[in-house]
Amino acid sequence: MRYSIIGTGGIGGYYGGRLAQAGNDVHFLLHSDYEYVKEHGLTVDSVNGDFYLPAPQVYREADELPLSDVVLVCLKTTNNHLIPELLKTAADAHTVVILIQNGIGVEEDVQGMLPGIQLVAGLAFICTAKAGPGHINHQCYGQINLGNYSCKDGALLSRIADDFTNAGIPAHIVEYKEARWKKAVWNMPFNGMTVALNTQTDLLLKNPATRQLIREQMMEIVGAARALGVNGVDEDFVEKMIAMTDKMTPYSPSMKLDYDFQRPMEIRYIYSRPLAIARAAGAPMHKLEMLEAELKFLGEYIK
Amino acid sequence: MRYSIIGTGGIGGYYGGRLAQAGNDVHFLLHSDYEYVKEHGLTVDSVNGDFYLPAPQVYREADELPLSDVVLVCLKTTNNHLIPELLKTAADAHTVVILIQNGIGVEEDVQGMLPGIQLVAGLAFICTAKAGPGHINHQCYGQINLGNYSCKDGALLSRIADDFTNAGIPAHIVEYKEARWKKAVWNMPFNGMTVALNTQTDLLLKNPATRQLIREQMMEIVGAARALGVNGVDEDFVEKMIAMTDKMTPYSPSMKLDYDFQRPMEIRYIYSRPLAIARAAGAPMHKLEMLEAELKFLGEYIK
């Protein structure tokens, strides 16, 4: 199968690299690293085994990408206005476009821009980052969950999950809404709170006041999910997320890295959209609303 | 009348100084500045006219203070555990003790330590600070509201208000609970939010997201006051507080100054006590609870 990777950072570079290493036909869209990767290839340091692609198929312009069976969109959501332009040649009505992105409401908005496209949510459980030009560092986990938003070709989606799994990326097809809201249970408290208090996950859970606050924020999401009829987002899941985070090494979520490097934060999809959806469903998430306001204030000072 | 001033900082120095300047018998308890003021007197720079007291009656130890008609307690509430010791000789059952302090629950706790004492809440509307040893800088406003908590001698309380007014300090006797909760409408949002976002009042009101948040936090207090049957704390008052703050020069509330100078913050009486009272009354203040948690986190790192 033919894959195109839009955005070859930590996620796109790792997943695309694994798929190429396993023998799939993978095409990478690159921006600043194009020249480097063209000349030196793509190096991946991974807890699951390092590997090197000497001559990956790389492109500088989106309209050079070939029509593909699958497109992995691995952009920050702050660039989502570019998606129609970036998918112009790579995707048609038969392509499955997987948005490996944070937040809630992404598929709805992309579908609004591209009504004819088949969309799948990609929920990545992975620690991976670009270490340098053409150099990806994959530190932990790696699983991807696929939530079907508007893909009519179930057989193709199953083949994609198999390709991932055969490439060493555990992949599961999950219920779309459940997957997005479950991810929000971790993402909404930790992304923003590490920015608001300039800290990492471990210290938030060490202080009794913020540990309690994180739990209350997670319970706000449980309340919203209940009002929305989303399954699987309950108090047990909250306790599981806290226990999991307790075991993690001190961690800076993506929004904390964005803020520290003065890049735009993904406030719209990690906060504004789910907060508005919850409020409209009669289950406002008060503490997370306050966090959104604090992030908007802090974000104003990013150059 | 004889006045003792416990804590000769910005507030105690200014109010005590004005009362002494007007001819009252005023006794100042001093700590680090005792030697300096003993030798050089007390200098007050004030928008209402500068003045100088060449030989104020000063004391280094609380048990040297004479029994007084009125004691003004001008300490940070973080030192309130010292109050029984500090009032030992200055106050008896006939003395009116005025707690010029921030927050809610102060009188209840001090009364618990000293059941025999007559307590009045002092709500100071003033910008004043210690500029150096024996040197007070009074920048704006100056009014004091007196809320009767347990003073049985109404005539004495009226005389005190008259003494203040005659000394150039506009003073009004107000309803205790209304006064404390009204002050909370401004204090709770602005003290903590300037710390949490490392900013000043003007920028909080300039950003649309935090302007809205400040209003919502104030409305949480309106909800709590309603549940508690406290009068005068309504939406109109909220709009008045926001309009007033819009007109102020950029301002750092006392908690922001405490945090910047790495002094303990008055979290207990500005947040924890009113939050617990509101929650017990069935009107939890969600966003202000989150602010309390953030302040407890930040306060942990004060040496």
XYZ file of C-alpha atoms in Angstrom:
606
model
C 0.000 0.000 0.000
C 1.068 3.522 -0.660
C 1.400 5.895 2.299
C 2.038 9.615 2.329
C 3.285 11.303 5.474
C 2.375 14.982 5.890
C 4.702 16.398 8.519
C 7.866 14.412 9.201
C 8.499 15.300 12.839
C 8.656 12.963 15.836
C 5.389 11.179 15.015
C 5.425 11.251 11.208
C 9.097 10.351 11.062
C 8.734 7.417 13.434
C 5.499 5.908 12.088
C 6.406 6.611 8.462
C 9.906 5.270 9.047
C 8.606 2.026 10.570
C 6.141 1.547 7.691
C 8.921 2.114 5.127
C 11.325 -0.172 6.998
C 8.655 -2.914 6.813
C 8.560 -2.586 3.027
C 5.581 -0.315 2.432
C 5.666 2.367 -0.275
C 6.058 5.485 1.885
C 6.354 9.105 0.698
C 7.477 11.808 3.095
C 6.628 15.501 2.818
C 9.411 17.531 4.384
C 9.890 21.195 4.994
C 13.090 22.533 6.544
C 14.833 19.108 6.594
C 14.230 18.249 2.910
C 17.798 18.834 1.693
C 19.340 17.042 4.655
C 17.159 13.908 4.419
C 17.489 13.792 0.613
C 21.252 13.614 1.068
C 21.712 11.729 4.363
C 18.528 9.671 4.801
C 16.398 9.272 7.916
C 17.841 8.017 11.217
C 15.533 6.683 13.916
C 16.766 5.941 17.436
C 14.084 3.832 19.046
C 13.587 1.932 22.294
C 12.272 -0.854 20.038
C 15.442 -0.948 17.953
C 17.297 1.755 16.001
C 17.077 1.843 12.218
C 18.190 3.906 9.263
C 16.539 4.610 5.880
C 19.333 5.560 3.450
C 17.084 6.816 0.630
C 13.510 7.551 1.686
C 11.140 8.992 -0.940
C 11.028 12.643 0.055
C 9.238 15.714 -1.304
C 9.478 19.405 -0.715
C 6.107 20.374 -2.187
C 2.763 18.787 -1.321
C 1.635 18.728 -4.953
C 4.552 16.413 -5.813
C 3.132 13.662 -3.590
C 1.579 10.714 -5.468
C -2.052 9.739 -4.980
C -1.965 7.441 -1.935
C -4.075 4.754 -0.274
C -3.383 6.302 3.102
C -2.260 9.748 4.235
C -0.990 10.287 7.762
C -1.478 13.913 8.795
C 1.098 14.536 11.521
C 0.831 18.325 11.779
C 0.127 20.452 14.819
C -3.548 21.434 14.695
C -2.449 25.071 14.643
C -1.583 24.401 10.966
C -4.855 22.682 10.041
C -5.925 25.522 7.745
C -3.194 24.218 5.398
C -4.693 20.696 5.100
C -6.762 21.208 1.897
C -3.671 22.491 0.095
C -1.464 19.697 1.491
C -3.837 16.886 0.468
C -4.524 18.157 -3.065
C -2.644 15.447 -4.975
C -2.079 12.797 -2.287
C -5.730 12.129 -1.419
C -8.929 11.475 -3.299
C -12.266 9.922 -2.310
C -10.686 6.446 -2.023
C -7.862 7.538 0.263
C -8.049 7.113 4.032
C -6.754 10.244 5.748
C -5.625 9.620 9.325
C -5.385 12.707 11.520
C -2.757 11.870 14.126
C -3.506 14.988 16.115
C -4.497 16.165 19.561
C -7.898 17.290 20.722
C -11.574 17.147 19.953
C -13.334 18.600 16.912
C -10.441 18.159 14.475
C -12.209 15.660 12.202
C -15.371 17.769 12.147
C -13.493 20.850 10.976
C -11.330 19.037 8.400
C -14.422 17.274 7.039
C -16.049 20.687 6.735
C -13.156 21.854 4.545
C -13.004 18.576 2.555
C -16.478 16.976 2.534
C -15.512 14.168 0.107
C -12.638 12.744 2.116
C -12.579 9.595 4.338
C -11.316 10.528 7.810
C -9.931 8.455 10.663
C -8.680 9.727 14.007
C -5.215 8.531 14.968
C -4.549 8.494 18.712
C -0.847 8.047 19.246
C 0.419 6.780 22.598
C 4.069 7.491 22.118
C 6.979 9.620 23.304
C 8.903 10.672 20.256
C 10.584 13.847 19.088
C 12.806 15.207 16.386
C 16.351 15.178 17.760
C 17.846 17.027 14.762
C 17.548 17.201 10.963
C 16.570 13.737 9.681
C 16.948 12.349 13.159
C 14.018 11.002 15.199
C 14.261 9.924 18.829
C 11.572 7.480 19.972
C 11.719 7.157 23.754
C 8.721 5.125 24.877
C 5.414 3.413 24.021
C 4.335 3.560 20.366
C 0.784 2.236 20.082
C -1.751 3.887 17.795
C -5.526 3.677 18.125
C -7.615 4.278 15.020
C -11.091 5.752 15.463
C -13.275 5.694 12.385
C -14.882 9.082 11.725
C -16.052 8.827 8.074
C -14.216 5.937 6.438
C -16.659 3.808 4.442
C -14.085 1.187 3.503
C -13.823 -0.980 6.619
C -11.648 -3.542 4.856
C -9.092 -0.878 3.972
C -9.059 0.384 7.561
C -8.384 -3.173 8.775
C -5.529 -3.523 6.272
C -4.028 -0.265 7.574
C -4.175 -1.544 11.157
C -2.464 -4.749 9.996
C 0.239 -2.805 8.141
C 0.946 -0.829 11.302
C 1.064 -3.908 13.476
C 3.303 -5.763 10.996
C 5.640 -2.741 10.997
C 6.032 -3.003 14.780
C 3.413 -0.380 15.668
C 0.647 -1.967 17.742
C -2.606 -0.670 16.201
C -6.217 -1.108 17.263
C -9.477 0.015 15.737
C -11.508 1.709 18.454
C -14.775 3.603 18.785
C -14.169 7.153 17.551
C -15.799 9.283 20.266
C -14.679 7.064 23.109
C -11.100 7.236 21.848
C -11.028 11.031 21.492
C -12.655 11.669 24.890
C -10.489 9.108 26.668
C -7.407 10.821 25.335
C -8.822 14.154 26.516
C -8.930 12.827 30.095
C -5.149 12.911 30.162
C -4.513 15.671 27.649
C -6.737 18.419 29.018
C -5.398 18.538 32.590
C -1.726 17.809 31.977
C -1.043 19.824 28.834
C -2.389 23.058 30.274
C -1.435 22.661 33.918
C 2.235 22.060 33.116
C 2.166 25.335 31.152
C 0.135 27.301 33.718
C 2.394 26.277 36.602
C 5.625 25.912 34.586
C 6.198 22.369 35.797
C 6.082 18.707 34.813
C 3.622 15.877 35.386
C 5.386 14.455 38.451
C 5.332 17.647 40.536
C 1.656 18.273 39.715
C 0.859 14.862 41.170
C 3.218 15.247 44.123
C 1.547 18.370 45.506
C -1.706 17.322 47.239
C -3.613 20.436 46.075
C -2.763 20.080 42.380
C -3.118 16.264 42.522
C -6.686 16.846 43.710
C -7.208 19.544 41.056
C -6.018 17.226 38.255
C -8.457 14.570 39.472
C -11.308 17.129 39.589
C -10.493 18.302 36.061
C -10.543 14.689 34.860
C -13.894 14.185 36.603
C -15.248 17.222 34.728
C -14.466 15.330 31.512
C -16.197 12.237 32.903
C -19.264 14.406 33.514
C -19.171 15.819 29.984
C -18.673 12.375 28.418
C -21.658 11.092 30.391
C -23.826 13.982 29.166
C -22.690 13.241 25.611
C -23.359 9.499 25.857
C -19.686 8.606 25.339
C -18.737 5.196 26.757
C -15.760 4.126 28.807
C -14.900 7.501 30.326
C -15.553 6.901 34.019
C -13.981 7.250 37.454
C -12.052 3.985 37.057
C -10.466 5.324 33.898
C -9.513 8.537 35.755
C -7.777 6.527 38.480
C -6.006 4.479 35.794
C -4.708 7.655 34.109
C -3.423 9.047 37.420
C -1.771 5.738 38.355
C -0.166 5.553 34.907
C 1.156 9.114 35.194
C 2.529 8.375 38.669
C 4.678 5.663 37.074
C 5.922 7.840 34.208
C 9.235 9.669 34.386
C 8.748 13.458 34.834
C 7.141 14.497 31.580
C 6.517 17.709 29.632
C 3.446 17.282 27.380
C 3.504 18.695 23.866
C 1.826 21.961 24.858
C 4.516 22.573 27.481
C 7.209 22.073 24.845
C 5.323 24.383 22.465
C 5.115 27.059 25.160
C 8.745 26.689 26.234
C 9.872 27.042 22.617
C 7.415 29.907 22.085
C 5.418 28.072 19.427
C 1.635 28.511 19.170
C -0.278 26.244 21.577
C -3.072 23.924 20.419
C -5.669 25.666 22.603
C -8.505 25.445 20.074
C -8.735 21.654 19.826
C -7.368 20.639 23.220
C -9.593 23.161 25.068
C -11.982 25.498 23.266
C -13.809 22.908 21.150
C -14.372 20.233 23.845
C -15.276 22.947 26.384
C -17.910 24.380 24.043
C -19.275 20.901 23.255
C -19.530 20.052 26.964
C -21.191 23.366 27.829
C -23.716 22.909 24.997
C -24.483 19.440 26.411
C -25.270 20.998 29.804
C -22.079 19.772 31.482
C -19.736 22.775 31.677
C -16.175 21.966 32.752
C -15.531 24.935 35.048
C -11.949 24.291 36.072
C -10.843 23.420 32.549
C -12.553 26.598 31.322
C -10.409 28.545 33.747
C -7.341 26.735 32.441
C -8.295 27.683 28.871
C -8.483 31.357 29.906
C -5.082 31.164 31.578
C -3.571 29.578 28.450
C -5.106 32.231 26.218
C -3.544 34.864 28.456
C -0.122 33.176 28.396
C -0.392 32.474 24.661
C -0.865 36.146 23.923
C 2.755 36.732 24.893
C 4.136 34.182 22.438
C 5.808 36.179 19.670
C -8.334 57.605 73.496
C -5.396 55.267 73.705
C -4.503 53.271 70.591
C -1.984 50.494 70.188
C -0.746 49.530 66.749
C 0.417 45.927 66.299
C 2.502 45.840 63.145
C 3.848 49.161 61.910
C 4.039 48.511 58.168
C 2.231 50.349 55.369
C -1.198 50.151 56.994
C -0.304 50.358 60.684
C 2.240 53.113 60.081
C -0.160 55.221 58.046
C -3.323 54.828 60.158
C -1.394 54.972 63.442
C 0.594 57.951 62.201
C -2.552 59.870 61.198
C -4.181 59.127 64.583
C -1.062 60.324 66.438
C -0.738 63.396 64.230
C -4.346 64.263 65.172
C -3.433 64.205 68.856
C -4.492 60.733 69.954
C -2.366 58.712 72.391
C -0.846 56.166 70.000
C 1.616 53.363 70.863
C 3.467 51.526 68.110
C 4.831 48.003 68.341
C 7.862 47.702 66.076
C 10.087 44.810 65.134
C 13.054 45.333 62.831
C 12.624 49.140 62.636
C 12.473 49.775 66.390
C 15.966 51.288 66.773
C 15.603 53.438 63.667
C 12.188 54.897 64.561
C 13.223 55.410 68.206
C 16.082 57.574 66.960
C 14.702 59.177 63.777
C 10.937 59.164 64.153
C 8.297 58.160 61.620
C 8.067 59.760 58.169
C 4.864 59.465 56.142
C 4.700 60.505 52.485
C 1.017 60.749 51.649
C -1.113 61.856 48.722
C -3.201 63.609 51.381
C -0.178 65.555 52.694
C 3.184 64.408 54.037
C 3.882 64.480 57.773
C 6.551 63.541 60.272
C 6.318 62.279 63.863
C 9.641 63.157 65.561
C 9.119 61.065 68.727
C 6.370 58.444 68.435
C 5.807 56.134 71.414
C 7.485 52.946 70.234
C 7.992 49.493 71.760
C 10.039 46.490 70.887
C 8.143 43.939 73.006
C 4.368 43.415 72.990
C 4.201 43.085 76.806
C 5.528 46.659 77.139
C 2.399 48.066 75.454
C -0.043 49.836 77.794
C -3.628 48.650 78.182
C -5.471 50.421 75.359
C -9.001 51.422 74.364
C -8.355 50.288 70.828
C -5.824 47.931 69.277
C -5.273 47.937 65.524
C -3.929 44.574 64.405
C -2.098 45.261 61.133
C -0.327 41.923 60.691
C -0.410 39.574 57.754
C -2.839 36.771 58.626
C 0.026 34.305 58.188
C 1.170 35.567 61.621
C -2.209 35.317 63.355
C -1.057 32.493 65.625
C 0.966 35.215 67.410
C -2.067 37.371 68.247
C -2.787 36.039 71.793
C 0.826 36.739 72.773
C 0.806 40.180 71.116
C -2.418 41.331 72.812
C -1.504 40.125 76.309
C -1.030 43.534 77.954
C -2.599 45.887 75.372
C -6.124 44.421 75.386
C -8.654 43.372 77.958
C -12.432 42.793 77.796
C -13.088 46.560 77.422
C -10.697 46.998 74.499
C -11.912 47.030 70.913
C -9.540 44.992 68.762
C -9.746 45.892 65.071
C -8.365 43.286 62.677
C -7.250 45.244 59.603
C -6.615 42.094 57.644
C -7.540 40.351 54.425
C -9.931 37.507 53.964
C -12.823 35.673 55.531
C -12.808 33.694 58.768
C -10.166 35.797 60.537
C -12.471 37.069 63.298
C -13.884 33.600 63.905
C -10.432 32.106 64.433
C -9.096 34.967 66.579
C -12.269 34.859 68.702
C -11.668 31.130 69.128
C -8.215 31.863 70.560
C -9.432 34.829 72.665
C -13.113 34.296 73.550
C -13.296 37.317 75.901
C -12.186 39.947 73.423
C -14.306 42.467 71.429
C -13.550 42.146 67.727
C -14.179 44.458 64.792
C -13.209 43.835 61.164
C -11.248 46.660 59.544
C -11.541 46.801 55.764
C -8.885 49.135 54.449
C -9.277 50.659 50.994
C -5.819 52.069 50.611
C -2.579 51.775 48.674
C 0.228 52.135 51.152
C 3.567 50.430 51.704
C 6.714 50.656 53.769
C 9.287 52.503 51.655
C 12.152 51.956 54.127
C 12.840 51.917 57.900
C 10.447 54.352 59.580
C 9.242 55.513 56.197
C 5.685 54.951 54.939
C 4.518 55.747 51.427
C 0.750 56.280 51.062
C -0.156 56.381 47.361
C -3.944 56.371 47.061
C -7.343 56.090 48.722
C -7.357 55.622 52.493
C -10.888 54.848 53.654
C -11.564 52.240 56.332
C -14.820 50.348 56.848
C -15.505 48.927 60.299
C -17.632 45.782 60.526
C -18.771 44.833 64.012
C -18.088 41.177 64.786
C -18.377 41.002 68.601
C -18.086 44.532 69.983
C -20.786 45.126 72.590
C -19.877 48.784 73.115
C -21.538 50.516 70.155
C -20.775 53.971 71.571
C -17.066 53.165 71.718
C -17.134 51.890 68.140
C -18.765 55.155 67.015
C -16.107 57.162 68.860
C -13.410 55.169 67.055
C -14.993 55.916 63.674
C -15.097 59.603 64.646
C -11.436 59.548 65.728
C -10.472 58.065 62.366
C -12.521 60.582 60.418
C -11.157 63.498 62.457
C -7.640 62.235 61.769
C -8.267 62.404 58.003
C -9.187 58.757 57.545
C -12.766 58.436 56.214
C -14.353 55.697 58.357
C -17.780 54.042 58.143
C -19.470 51.450 60.283
C -20.812 48.743 57.992
C -22.505 45.360 58.280
C -19.815 42.785 59.102
C -20.579 39.959 56.676
C -21.500 42.250 53.802
C -18.225 44.116 54.232
C -16.025 41.007 54.335
C -17.754 39.357 51.329
C -17.780 42.560 49.298
C -14.063 42.902 49.811
C -13.661 39.259 48.747
C -15.247 40.086 45.371
C -12.142 42.061 44.478
C -9.571 40.244 46.607
C -10.198 36.662 45.573
C -9.833 37.062 41.798
C -7.125 39.700 41.650
C -4.771 38.582 44.423
C -4.414 35.046 43.119
C -4.666 35.678 39.378
C -1.848 38.223 39.398
C 0.312 35.564 41.109
C -0.832 32.646 38.919
C -0.185 34.549 35.694
C 2.670 36.733 36.970
C 0.967 39.936 35.914
C -0.901 43.009 37.126
C -4.551 44.007 37.298
C -4.568 45.950 34.018
C -3.331 43.122 31.791
C -5.796 40.657 33.349
C -8.611 42.993 32.322
C -7.141 43.756 28.909
C -7.096 40.130 27.721
C -10.690 39.128 26.821
C -10.283 35.561 28.166
C -9.000 36.573 31.594
C -11.372 39.551 31.792
C -14.208 37.050 31.373
C -12.594 34.699 33.893
C -12.272 37.458 36.510
C -15.967 38.265 36.032
C -16.915 34.589 36.379
C -14.855 34.273 39.549
C -16.591 37.360 40.960
C -19.955 35.846 40.029
C -18.999 32.692 41.952
C -18.689 34.909 45.029
C -22.064 36.466 44.263
C -23.512 32.939 44.184
C -21.904 32.050 47.508
C -23.022 35.291 49.150
C -26.576 34.637 47.974
C -26.504 31.108 49.438
C -25.211 32.572 52.716
C -27.817 35.326 52.856
C -25.226 38.104 52.630
C -26.606 41.380 51.271
C -25.219 43.773 48.699
C -23.030 41.304 46.793
C -24.686 41.216 43.380
C -23.972 41.548 39.672
C -24.090 45.351 39.854
C -21.386 45.296 42.500
C -19.279 43.012 40.274
C -19.556 45.464 37.378
C -18.639 48.286 39.744
C -15.496 46.460 40.886
C -14.432 45.780 37.294
C -15.080 49.373 36.248
C -13.122 50.628 39.268
C -10.176 48.346 38.460
C -10.233 49.481 34.822
C -9.617 53.004 36.100
C -6.798 52.061 38.473
C -3.154 52.302 37.462
C -1.604 48.848 36.874
C -1.617 47.303 40.326
C 0.040 44.392 42.145
C -2.187 43.244 45.032
C -0.615 42.308 48.368
C -0.425 38.607 47.534
C 1.518 39.380 44.356
C 4.001 41.430 46.369
C 4.259 38.630 48.944
C 4.947 36.110 46.186
C 7.457 38.312 44.388
C 9.353 38.864 47.626
C 9.025 35.164 48.483
C 6.987 35.800 51.618
C 4.228 33.390 52.677
C 0.923 34.095 50.902
C -2.362 34.593 52.788
C -3.998 31.571 51.107
C -5.868 30.387 54.193
C -8.056 33.456 54.749
C -8.249 34.832 51.215
C -9.083 31.396 49.711
C -9.369 28.260 51.849
C -11.779 29.576 54.478
C -14.282 31.342 52.156
C -14.097 28.412 49.696
C -14.951 25.932 52.450
C -17.764 28.166 53.750
C -19.252 28.490 50.247
C -18.989 24.766 49.547
C -20.671 23.961 52.883
C -23.484 26.352 51.912
C -24.015 24.409 48.662
C -22.456 27.065 46.431
C -18.967 25.807 45.531
C -16.739 28.345 43.758
C -15.105 26.052 41.188
C -12.779 28.466 39.464
C -11.599 30.035 42.703
C -10.988 26.517 44.066
C -8.726 25.900 41.111
C -6.930 29.157 41.839
C -6.405 28.068 45.460
C -4.794 24.824 44.247
C -2.501 26.727 41.892
C -1.460 29.076 44.705
C -0.774 26.159 47.059
C 1.438 24.659 44.349
C 3.307 27.931 43.787
C 3.523 28.612 47.535
C 5.303 25.321 48.097
C 8.339 26.727 46.321
C 8.619 29.782 48.569
C 11.655 29.192 50.770
